[in-house]
XYZ file of C-alpha atoms in Angstrom:
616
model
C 171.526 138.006 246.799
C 170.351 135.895 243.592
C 167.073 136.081 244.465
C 166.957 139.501 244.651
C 168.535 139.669 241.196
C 165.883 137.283 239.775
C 163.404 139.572 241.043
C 165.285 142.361 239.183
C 165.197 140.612 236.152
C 161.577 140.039 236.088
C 160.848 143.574 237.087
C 162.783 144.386 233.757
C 160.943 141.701 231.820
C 157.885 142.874 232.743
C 158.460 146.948 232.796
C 159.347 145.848 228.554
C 156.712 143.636 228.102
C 154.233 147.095 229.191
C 156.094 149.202 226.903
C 155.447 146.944 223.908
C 152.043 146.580 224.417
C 151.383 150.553 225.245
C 153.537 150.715 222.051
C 150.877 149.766 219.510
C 150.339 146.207 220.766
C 153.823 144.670 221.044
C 157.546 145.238 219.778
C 157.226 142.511 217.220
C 157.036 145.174 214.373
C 157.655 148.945 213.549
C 154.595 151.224 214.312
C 152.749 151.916 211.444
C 152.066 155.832 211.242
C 149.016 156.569 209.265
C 149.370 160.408 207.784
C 146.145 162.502 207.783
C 143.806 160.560 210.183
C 140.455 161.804 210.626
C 139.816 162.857 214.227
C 136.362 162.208 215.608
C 136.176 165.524 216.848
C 134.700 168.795 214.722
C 136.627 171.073 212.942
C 135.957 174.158 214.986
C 136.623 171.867 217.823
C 140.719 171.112 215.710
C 140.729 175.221 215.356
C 140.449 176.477 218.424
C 142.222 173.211 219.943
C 145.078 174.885 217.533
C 145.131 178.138 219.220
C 142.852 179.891 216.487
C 140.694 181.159 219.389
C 139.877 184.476 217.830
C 138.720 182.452 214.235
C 136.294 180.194 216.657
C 135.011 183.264 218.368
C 134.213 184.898 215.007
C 132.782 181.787 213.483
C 130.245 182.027 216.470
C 129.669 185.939 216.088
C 129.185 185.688 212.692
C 126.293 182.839 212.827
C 128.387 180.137 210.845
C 128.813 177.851 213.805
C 125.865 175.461 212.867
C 126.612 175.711 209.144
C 130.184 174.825 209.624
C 129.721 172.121 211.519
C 126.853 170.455 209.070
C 129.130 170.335 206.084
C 130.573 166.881 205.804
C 133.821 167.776 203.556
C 134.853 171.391 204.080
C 138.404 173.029 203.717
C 138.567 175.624 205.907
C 141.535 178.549 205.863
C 141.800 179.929 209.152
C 143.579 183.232 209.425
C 145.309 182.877 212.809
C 145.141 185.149 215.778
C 147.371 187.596 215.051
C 145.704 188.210 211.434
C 142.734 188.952 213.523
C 145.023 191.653 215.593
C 146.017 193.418 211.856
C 142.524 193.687 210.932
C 141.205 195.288 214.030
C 144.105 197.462 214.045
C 143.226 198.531 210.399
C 139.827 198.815 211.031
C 140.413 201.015 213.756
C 138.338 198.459 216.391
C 139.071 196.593 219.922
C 137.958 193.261 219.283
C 136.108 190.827 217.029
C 132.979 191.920 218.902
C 132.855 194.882 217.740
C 132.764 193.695 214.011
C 129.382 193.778 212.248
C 127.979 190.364 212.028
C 126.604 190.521 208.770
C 130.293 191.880 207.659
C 131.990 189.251 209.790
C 130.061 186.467 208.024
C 130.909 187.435 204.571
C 134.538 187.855 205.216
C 134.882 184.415 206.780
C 132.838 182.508 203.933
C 135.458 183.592 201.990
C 137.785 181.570 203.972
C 135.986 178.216 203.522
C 135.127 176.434 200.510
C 132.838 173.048 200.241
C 134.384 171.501 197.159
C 136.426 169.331 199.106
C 138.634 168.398 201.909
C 141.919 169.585 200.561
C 145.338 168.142 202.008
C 147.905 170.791 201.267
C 149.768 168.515 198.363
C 146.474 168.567 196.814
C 144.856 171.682 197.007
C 143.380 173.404 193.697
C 144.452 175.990 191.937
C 141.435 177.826 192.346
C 138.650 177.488 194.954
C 135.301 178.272 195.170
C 134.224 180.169 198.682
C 131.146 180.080 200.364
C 130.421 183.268 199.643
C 130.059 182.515 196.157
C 133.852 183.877 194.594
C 136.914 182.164 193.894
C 140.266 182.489 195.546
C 143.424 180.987 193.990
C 146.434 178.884 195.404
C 149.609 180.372 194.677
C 153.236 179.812 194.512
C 152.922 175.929 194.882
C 149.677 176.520 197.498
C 151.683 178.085 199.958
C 149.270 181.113 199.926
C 146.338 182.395 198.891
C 145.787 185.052 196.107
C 149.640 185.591 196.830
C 148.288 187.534 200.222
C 147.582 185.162 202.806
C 150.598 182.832 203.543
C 150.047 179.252 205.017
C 151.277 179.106 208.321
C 149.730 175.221 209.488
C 148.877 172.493 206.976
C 146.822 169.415 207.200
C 144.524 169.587 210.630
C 142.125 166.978 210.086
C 138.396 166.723 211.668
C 135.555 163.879 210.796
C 134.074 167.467 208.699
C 136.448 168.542 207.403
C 140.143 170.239 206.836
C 141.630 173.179 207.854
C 145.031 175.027 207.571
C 146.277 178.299 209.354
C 147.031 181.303 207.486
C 148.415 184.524 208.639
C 146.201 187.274 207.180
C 142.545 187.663 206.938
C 141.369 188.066 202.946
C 138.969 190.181 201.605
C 136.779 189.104 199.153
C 136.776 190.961 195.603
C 133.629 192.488 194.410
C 134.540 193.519 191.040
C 135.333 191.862 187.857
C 138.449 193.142 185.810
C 136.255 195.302 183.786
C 134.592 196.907 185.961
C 137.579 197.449 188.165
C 139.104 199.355 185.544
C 135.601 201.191 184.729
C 135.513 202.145 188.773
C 139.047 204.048 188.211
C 138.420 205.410 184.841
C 135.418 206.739 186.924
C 136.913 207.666 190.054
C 139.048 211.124 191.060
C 141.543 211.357 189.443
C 140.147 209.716 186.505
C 142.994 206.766 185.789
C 142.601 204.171 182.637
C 140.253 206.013 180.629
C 141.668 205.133 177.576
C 142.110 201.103 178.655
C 138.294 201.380 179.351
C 137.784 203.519 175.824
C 139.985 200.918 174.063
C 137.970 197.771 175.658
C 134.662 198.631 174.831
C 135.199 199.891 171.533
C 136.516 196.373 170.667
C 134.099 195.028 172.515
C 136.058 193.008 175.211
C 133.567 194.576 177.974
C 131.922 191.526 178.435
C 134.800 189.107 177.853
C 136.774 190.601 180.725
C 133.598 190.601 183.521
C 133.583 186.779 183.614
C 136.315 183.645 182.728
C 139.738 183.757 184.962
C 142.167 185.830 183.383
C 144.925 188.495 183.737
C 144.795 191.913 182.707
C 148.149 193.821 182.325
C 146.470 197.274 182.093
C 148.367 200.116 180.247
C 147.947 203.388 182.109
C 146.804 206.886 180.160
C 150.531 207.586 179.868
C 151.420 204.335 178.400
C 148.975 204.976 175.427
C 149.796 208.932 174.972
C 153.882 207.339 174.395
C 152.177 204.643 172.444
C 150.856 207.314 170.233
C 147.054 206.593 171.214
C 146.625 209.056 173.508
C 143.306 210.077 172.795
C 139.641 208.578 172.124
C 140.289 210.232 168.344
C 143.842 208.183 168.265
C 142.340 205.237 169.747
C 139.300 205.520 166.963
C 141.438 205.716 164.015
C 142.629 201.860 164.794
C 140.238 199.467 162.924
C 138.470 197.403 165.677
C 140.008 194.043 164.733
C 143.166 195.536 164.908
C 142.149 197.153 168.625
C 140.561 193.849 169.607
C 144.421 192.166 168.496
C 146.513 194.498 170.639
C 144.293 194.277 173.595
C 144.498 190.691 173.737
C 148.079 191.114 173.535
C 147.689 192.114 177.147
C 145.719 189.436 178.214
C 146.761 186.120 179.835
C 143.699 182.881 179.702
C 144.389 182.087 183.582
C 144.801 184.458 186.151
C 148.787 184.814 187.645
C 150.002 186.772 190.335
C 153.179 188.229 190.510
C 154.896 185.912 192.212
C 153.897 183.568 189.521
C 155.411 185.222 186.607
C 158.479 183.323 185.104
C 161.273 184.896 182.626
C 159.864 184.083 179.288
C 157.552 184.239 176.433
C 153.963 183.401 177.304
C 150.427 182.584 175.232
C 147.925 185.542 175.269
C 144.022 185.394 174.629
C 145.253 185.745 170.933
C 146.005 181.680 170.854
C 148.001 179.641 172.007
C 152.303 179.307 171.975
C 153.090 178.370 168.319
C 155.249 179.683 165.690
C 152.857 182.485 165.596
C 152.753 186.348 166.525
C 150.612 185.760 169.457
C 152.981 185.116 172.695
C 154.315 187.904 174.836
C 157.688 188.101 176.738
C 157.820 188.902 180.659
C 160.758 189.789 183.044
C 160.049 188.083 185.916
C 163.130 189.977 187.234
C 162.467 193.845 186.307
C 159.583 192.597 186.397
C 158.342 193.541 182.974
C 155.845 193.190 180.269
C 156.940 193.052 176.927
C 158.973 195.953 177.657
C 156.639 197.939 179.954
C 157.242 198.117 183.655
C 154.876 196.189 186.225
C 153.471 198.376 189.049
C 150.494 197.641 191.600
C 150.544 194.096 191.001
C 148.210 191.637 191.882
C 144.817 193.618 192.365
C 141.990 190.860 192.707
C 139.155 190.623 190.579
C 135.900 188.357 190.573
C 136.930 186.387 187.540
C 140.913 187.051 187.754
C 144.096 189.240 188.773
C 145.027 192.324 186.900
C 148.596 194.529 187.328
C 149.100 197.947 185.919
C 152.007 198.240 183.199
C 153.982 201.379 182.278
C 153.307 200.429 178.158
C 151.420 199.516 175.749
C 152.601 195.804 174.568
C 154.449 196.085 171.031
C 154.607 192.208 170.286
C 157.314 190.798 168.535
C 156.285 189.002 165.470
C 159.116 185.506 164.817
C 161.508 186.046 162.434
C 159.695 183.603 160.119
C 157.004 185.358 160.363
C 158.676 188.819 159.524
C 159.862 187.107 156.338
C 156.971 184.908 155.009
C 153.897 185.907 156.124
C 151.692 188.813 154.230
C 150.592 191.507 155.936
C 153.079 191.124 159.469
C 154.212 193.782 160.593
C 158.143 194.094 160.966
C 158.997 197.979 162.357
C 157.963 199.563 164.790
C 159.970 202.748 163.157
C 158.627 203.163 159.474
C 161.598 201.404 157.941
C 161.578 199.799 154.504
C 160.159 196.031 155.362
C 160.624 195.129 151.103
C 164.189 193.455 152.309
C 163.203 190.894 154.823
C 159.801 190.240 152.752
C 161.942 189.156 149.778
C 163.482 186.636 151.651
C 160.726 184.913 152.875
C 160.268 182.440 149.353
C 163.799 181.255 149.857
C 162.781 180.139 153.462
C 159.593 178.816 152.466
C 160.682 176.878 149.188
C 163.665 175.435 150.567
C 161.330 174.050 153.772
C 164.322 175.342 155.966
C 163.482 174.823 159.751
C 166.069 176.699 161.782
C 163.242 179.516 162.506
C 160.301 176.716 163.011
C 161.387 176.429 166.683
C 160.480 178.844 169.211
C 161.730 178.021 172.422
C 165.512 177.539 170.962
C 167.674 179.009 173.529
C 169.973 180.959 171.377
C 168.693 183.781 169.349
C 169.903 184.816 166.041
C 170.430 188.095 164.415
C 169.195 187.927 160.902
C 171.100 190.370 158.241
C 168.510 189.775 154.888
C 169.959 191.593 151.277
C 167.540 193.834 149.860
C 167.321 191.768 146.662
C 168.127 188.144 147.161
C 168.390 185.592 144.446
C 165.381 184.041 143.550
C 164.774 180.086 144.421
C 165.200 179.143 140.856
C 168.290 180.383 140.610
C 169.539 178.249 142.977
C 170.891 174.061 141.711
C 169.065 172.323 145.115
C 166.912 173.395 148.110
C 170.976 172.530 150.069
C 172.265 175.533 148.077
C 169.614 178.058 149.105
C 169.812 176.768 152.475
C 173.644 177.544 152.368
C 172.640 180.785 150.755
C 170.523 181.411 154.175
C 172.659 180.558 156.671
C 175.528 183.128 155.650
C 173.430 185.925 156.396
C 172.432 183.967 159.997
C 174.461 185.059 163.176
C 174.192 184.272 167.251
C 172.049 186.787 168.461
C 175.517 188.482 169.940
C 176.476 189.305 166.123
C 176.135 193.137 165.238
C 177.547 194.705 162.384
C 175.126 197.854 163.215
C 177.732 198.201 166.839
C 181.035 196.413 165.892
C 184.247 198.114 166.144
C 185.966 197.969 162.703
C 188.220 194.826 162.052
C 185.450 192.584 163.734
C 185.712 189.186 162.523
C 182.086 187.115 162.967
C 181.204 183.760 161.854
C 177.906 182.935 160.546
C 175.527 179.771 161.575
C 176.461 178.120 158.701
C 180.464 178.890 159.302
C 181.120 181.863 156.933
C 183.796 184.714 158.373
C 183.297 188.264 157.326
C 185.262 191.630 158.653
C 183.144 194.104 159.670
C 184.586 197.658 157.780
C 183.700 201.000 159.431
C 184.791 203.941 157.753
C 185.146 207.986 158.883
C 181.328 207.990 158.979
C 180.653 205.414 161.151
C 178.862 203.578 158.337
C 179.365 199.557 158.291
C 180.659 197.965 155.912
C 181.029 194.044 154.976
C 184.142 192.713 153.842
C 185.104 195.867 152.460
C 182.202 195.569 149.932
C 180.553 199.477 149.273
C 176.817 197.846 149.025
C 176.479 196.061 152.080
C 176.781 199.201 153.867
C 173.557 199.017 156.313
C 170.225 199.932 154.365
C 168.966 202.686 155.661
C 172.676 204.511 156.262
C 172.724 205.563 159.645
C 174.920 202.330 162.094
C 172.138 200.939 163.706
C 168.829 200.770 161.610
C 166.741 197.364 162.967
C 164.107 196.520 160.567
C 162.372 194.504 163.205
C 163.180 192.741 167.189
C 161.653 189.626 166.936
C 161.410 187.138 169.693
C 163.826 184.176 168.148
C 166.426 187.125 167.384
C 166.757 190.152 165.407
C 166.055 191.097 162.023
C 168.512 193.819 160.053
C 167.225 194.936 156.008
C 171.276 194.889 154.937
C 173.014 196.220 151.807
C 172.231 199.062 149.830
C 169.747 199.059 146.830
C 170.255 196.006 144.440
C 172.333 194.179 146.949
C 172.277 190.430 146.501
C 174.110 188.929 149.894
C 176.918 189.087 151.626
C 180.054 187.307 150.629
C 181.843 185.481 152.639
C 185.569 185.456 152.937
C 187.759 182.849 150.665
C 189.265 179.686 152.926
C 192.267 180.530 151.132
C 194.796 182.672 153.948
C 196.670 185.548 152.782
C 200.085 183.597 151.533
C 197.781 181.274 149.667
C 196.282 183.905 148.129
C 199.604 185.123 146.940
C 200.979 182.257 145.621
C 197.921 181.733 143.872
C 198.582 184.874 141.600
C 201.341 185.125 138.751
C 202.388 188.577 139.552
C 202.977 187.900 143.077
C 204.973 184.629 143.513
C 208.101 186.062 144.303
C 206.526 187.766 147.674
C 205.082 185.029 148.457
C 207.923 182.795 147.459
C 210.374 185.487 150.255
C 207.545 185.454 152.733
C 208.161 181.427 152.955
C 212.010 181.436 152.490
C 212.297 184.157 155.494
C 209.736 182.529 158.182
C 207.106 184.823 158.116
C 204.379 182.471 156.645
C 202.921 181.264 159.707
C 202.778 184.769 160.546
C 200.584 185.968 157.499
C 198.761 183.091 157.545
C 196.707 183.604 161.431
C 195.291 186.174 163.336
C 193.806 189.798 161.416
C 196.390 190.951 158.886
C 196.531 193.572 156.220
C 199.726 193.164 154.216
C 200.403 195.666 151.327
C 202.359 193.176 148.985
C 204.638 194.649 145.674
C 204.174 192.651 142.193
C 207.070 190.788 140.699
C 208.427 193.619 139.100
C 208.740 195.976 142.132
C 210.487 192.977 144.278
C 212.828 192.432 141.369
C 213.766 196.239 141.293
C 214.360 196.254 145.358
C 216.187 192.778 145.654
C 217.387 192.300 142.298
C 215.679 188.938 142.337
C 214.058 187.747 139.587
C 212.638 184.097 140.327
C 211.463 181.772 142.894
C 214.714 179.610 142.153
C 216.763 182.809 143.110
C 215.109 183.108 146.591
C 215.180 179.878 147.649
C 219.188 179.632 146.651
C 219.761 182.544 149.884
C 221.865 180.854 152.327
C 221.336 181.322 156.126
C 223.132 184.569 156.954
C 222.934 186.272 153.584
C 222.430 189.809 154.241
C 220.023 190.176 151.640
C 217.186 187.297 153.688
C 217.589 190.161 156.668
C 216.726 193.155 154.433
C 213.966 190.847 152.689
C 212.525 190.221 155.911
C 212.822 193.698 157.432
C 210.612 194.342 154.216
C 207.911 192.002 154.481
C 207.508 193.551 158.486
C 207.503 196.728 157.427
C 204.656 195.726 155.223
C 202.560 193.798 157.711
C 199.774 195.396 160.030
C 198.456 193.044 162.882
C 194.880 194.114 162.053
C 192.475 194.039 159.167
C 192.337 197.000 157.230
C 189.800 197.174 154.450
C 189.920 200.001 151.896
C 187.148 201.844 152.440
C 188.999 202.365 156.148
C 191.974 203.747 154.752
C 190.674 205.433 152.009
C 188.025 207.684 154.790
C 189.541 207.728 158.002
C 193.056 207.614 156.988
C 193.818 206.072 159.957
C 198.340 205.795 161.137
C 198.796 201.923 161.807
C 201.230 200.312 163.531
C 203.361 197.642 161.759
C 205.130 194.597 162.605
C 208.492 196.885 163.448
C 206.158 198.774 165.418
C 206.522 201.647 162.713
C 203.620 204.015 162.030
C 202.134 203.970 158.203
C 201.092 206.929 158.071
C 198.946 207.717 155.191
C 197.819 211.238 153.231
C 195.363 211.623 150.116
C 197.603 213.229 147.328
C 195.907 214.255 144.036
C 192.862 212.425 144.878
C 195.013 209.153 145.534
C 195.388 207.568 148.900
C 198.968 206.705 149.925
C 201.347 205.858 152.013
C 203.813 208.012 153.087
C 207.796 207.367 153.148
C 208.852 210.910 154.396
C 206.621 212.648 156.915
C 208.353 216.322 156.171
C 207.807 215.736 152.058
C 204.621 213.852 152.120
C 203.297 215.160 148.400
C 206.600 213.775 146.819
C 207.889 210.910 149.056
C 205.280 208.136 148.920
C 204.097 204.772 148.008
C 201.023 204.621 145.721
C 197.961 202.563 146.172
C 197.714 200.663 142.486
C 195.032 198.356 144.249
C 193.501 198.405 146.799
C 191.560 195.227 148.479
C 193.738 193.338 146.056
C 192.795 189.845 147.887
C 190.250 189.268 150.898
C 191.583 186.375 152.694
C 190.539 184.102 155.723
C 192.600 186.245 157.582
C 192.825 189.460 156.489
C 193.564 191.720 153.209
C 195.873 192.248 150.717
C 196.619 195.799 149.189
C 198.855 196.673 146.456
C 201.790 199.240 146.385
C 203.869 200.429 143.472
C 207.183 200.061 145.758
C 208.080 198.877 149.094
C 208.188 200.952 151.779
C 211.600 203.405 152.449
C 210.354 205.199 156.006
């Protein structure tokens, strides 16, 4: 019995010891795995070993057999057997035998390019074919000319690379000129006025060689861009023509699966703080606002897609404001605004604009006629002066509802006023109604924001609201301290002093002649539970509206608020006056004047003035 276990054991021993040296020599170490190791056999030999049988058999129809297997670095893109099955199916055929052999050898050079043998983490961009044109590795090389997907990376040969693909390519023949010349020729006639455009700025040549993309406005995308004829397209100075073609023009060729959300460099220059770059929609997808639609046609020297626009740049806001000669509408507005403001920009060397790729936009509101850069103590001061008419992008007075409070970039608060019209209005301020009167006017869209001409003529800048709230602003006047002094002694101040308010406050006299009151002293003697604190306070509510309220509001929409009591004010125009009303049924005799109006603006709101408080 232990002998036949000792024989066991060296059975075992020796069934190991075979293992280890079958395993790569012994079990002393791991294996070492060597990736990409040249086989000593041919590449056709790796192909059809791969199952590409119906590649091999074309190879060999075709002629290429002996060529193929002469190159000594080759990469080699074989469309697999099923691509083969599509292709005979399109072509209306049985089998690769039946394919022309002079046809059959042009389609495959296409396949296989010379320049090197190209492992799949390092395969070019673009790749030059045997049959003398390029095709281009897309979408991190996982296809080719965003058509042919790779299905099998990475089969080495001693000649040689090849990976599987599942679609057999065809080969382009024209350029991206002459592409569009073939429609513009062809029935229907289609980008006649793209091929009218290119030549008469001479970009012919330029677009038949290079590797670029062409987003190519159709006829209909010039008539709506107003250049919908050779005569329309002739009255545009050539340089200018030349400018706006390039516009549609990329320096590399990209598919659409290539295209990324964002603003790109055309054939106009480089990305700078410049008006050459374009913005794309990867999403829509879209083309500075035109739609992108029979993508990725193949050219000799590129890709082009057809787009549902012509391109209307957008110029940077710095460059709507300081450069001569940009320009800012697209809608025939007055451009004098935004132009006025560019020497503030440029002598104060601020650099908010400078950078293009900031994430947030700004919306830009410039006065018609701002101060000039002398008139300011330090470069700080204009910058100051700047950055209260600067806003996040999601600022617009030209859509806010009225009582809008927005801050600016450099942390001034306005109220946006809309009266009966519509119009918008700044703090209350008639002037800095929009320039051009109607409630949305845009002087220019530019691609760090947008850019609003603000103010009527002879408007210097907005003004921003005081720090001071509305009790401070009160107390801070002689003929209303005793209002202000009540509005403290009853516990309404931290009311009055947050949120949107519009409180119509009485001078001294009026609070003395309701209260009997004459000083601060007097106020702040009323004991807890004195009937007169309850009838004070009732009075300061009845005078308080939870929303800000500007003047020009009241005095065009006459709108009823809603007070603290939850009591309409109800107000009526009597005699030409705006007022508020104390007795709905006698409205022409039972009122409360306006003396002034927009008495104080405050952080929080506005203060108007009444003769008498309120008896409703």
């Amino acid at each position: 019995m232990f002998k036949n276990t000792t024989m066991k054991m060296k059975n075992s021993i020796l069934f190991i010891a075979l293992v280890c040296i079958i395993w790569l020599g012994g079990c002393e170490s791991e294996p070492k795995i060597v990736k990409g190791t040249v086989s000593d056999k041919t590449l056709l030999d790796i192909i059809q070993a791969n199952g590409y049988t119906e590649f091999v058999k074309a190879v060999k129809l075709a002629g290429l057999e002996a060529q193929i297997n002469a190159a000594t670095k080759q990469t080699v893109f074989a469309p697999n057997n099923a691509a083969f099955n599509v292709l005979l199916k399109q072509l209306g055929l049985n089998k690769v035998d039946d394919i022309n052999p002079t046809v059959l050898a042009s389609v495959l050079r296409y396949h296989i390019t010379t320049e090197d043998s190209y492992l799949a983490a390092s395969l070019p961009r673009k790749a030059a074919s045997l049959d003398g044109k390029s095709f281009y590795l897309t979408q991190n090389a996982a296809s080719l000319n965003a058509l042919g997907t790779i299905v099998l990376k990475d089969r080495s040969a001693k000649n040689g690379i090849f990976h599987g693909i599942n679609l057999v390519l065809s080969s382009p023949t024209l350029s991206i000129y002459d592409a569009i010349a073939a429609r513009a020729a062809g029935t229907p006639p289609q980008f006649t006025l793209l091929k009218y455009a290119i030549d008469r700025a001479g970009l012919d040549g330029v677009l038949k060689s290079g590797d670029f993309t062409l987003f190519a406005p159709t006829n209909a995308a010039f008539t709506t861009a107003g250049l919908g004829t050779t005569a329309a397209l002739d009255g545009v100075a050539v340089d200018a023509l030349k400018t706006i073609l390039q516009y549609h023009v990329l320096p590399t060729a990209r598919f659409s699966i290539e295209l990324t959300t964002g603003r790109v460099a055309t054939a106009n220059g480089p990305l700078a703080n410049n008006t050459k770059g374009i913005d794309i929609n990867a999403t829509t997808p879209a083309f500075e606002g035109g739609t992108i639609s029979n993508a990725d046609q193949l050219a000799t020297n590129g890709v082009w897609h057809q787009i549902s626009a012509v391109a209307r740049p957008k110029v940077g806001i710095k460059e709507g404001i300081t450069v001569p000669g940009v320009v800012l509408t697209t809608s025939g507005n007055d451009t004098a605004g935004p132009d006025a403001l560019g020497p503030l920009v440029t002598a104060s060397g601020y650099t908010r604009f400078d950078d293009i790729n900031r994430a947030s936009k700004d919306a830009v509101y410039f006065p018609r006629v701002p101060p000039t850069a002398g008139s300011f103590p330090n470069n700080q001061e204009i910058i100051k002066y700047l950055e209260r008419h600067i806003f996040a992008s999601t600022v617009n007075f030209t859509t806010a509802t009225n009582g809008t409070k927005v801050t600016s970039v450099g942390g001034n608060e306005y109220y946006v006023v809309v009266d009966a019209a519509g119009g918008r209005f700044i703090n209350g301020v008639a002037a800095s109604r929009n320039a051009f009167g109607a409630a949305s006017t845009t002087s220019y869209a530019a691609y760090d924001g947008v850019a609003y001409v603000w103010g009527t003529t002879g408007y210097t800048g907005l003004v921003p609201l005081p720090t001071n709230n509305i009790v401070q602003q009160l107390d801070g006047d002689a003929q209303f301290t005793l209002i202000a002094a009540a509005i403290k002694k009853v516990g309404r101040e931290a009311s009055l002093t947050s949120g949107n308010k519009t409180f119509f406050a009485v001078e001294n006299a009026a609070f003395t002649t309701k209260t009997g009151l004459s000083s601060v002293s007097q106020i702040n003697a009323l004991a807890a539970g004195d009937a007169l604190l309850q009838t004070i306070t009732t009075l300061i509510d009845k005078h308080t509206v939870n929303s800000a309220e500007f003047a020009l509001r009241l005095t065009s929409a006459i709108p009823i608020l809603k007070n603290a009591l939850d009591q309409d004010v109800t107000f009526a125009v009597v005699a030409g006056n705006v007022v508020v009303i104390d007795d709905k049924q006698r409205p022409d005799t039972k009122f409360t004047s306006f003396t002034t109006t927009d008495k104080f603006l405050a952080k929080n709101g506005v203060v108007h003035v009444v003769s008498k408080f309120f008896e409703f």
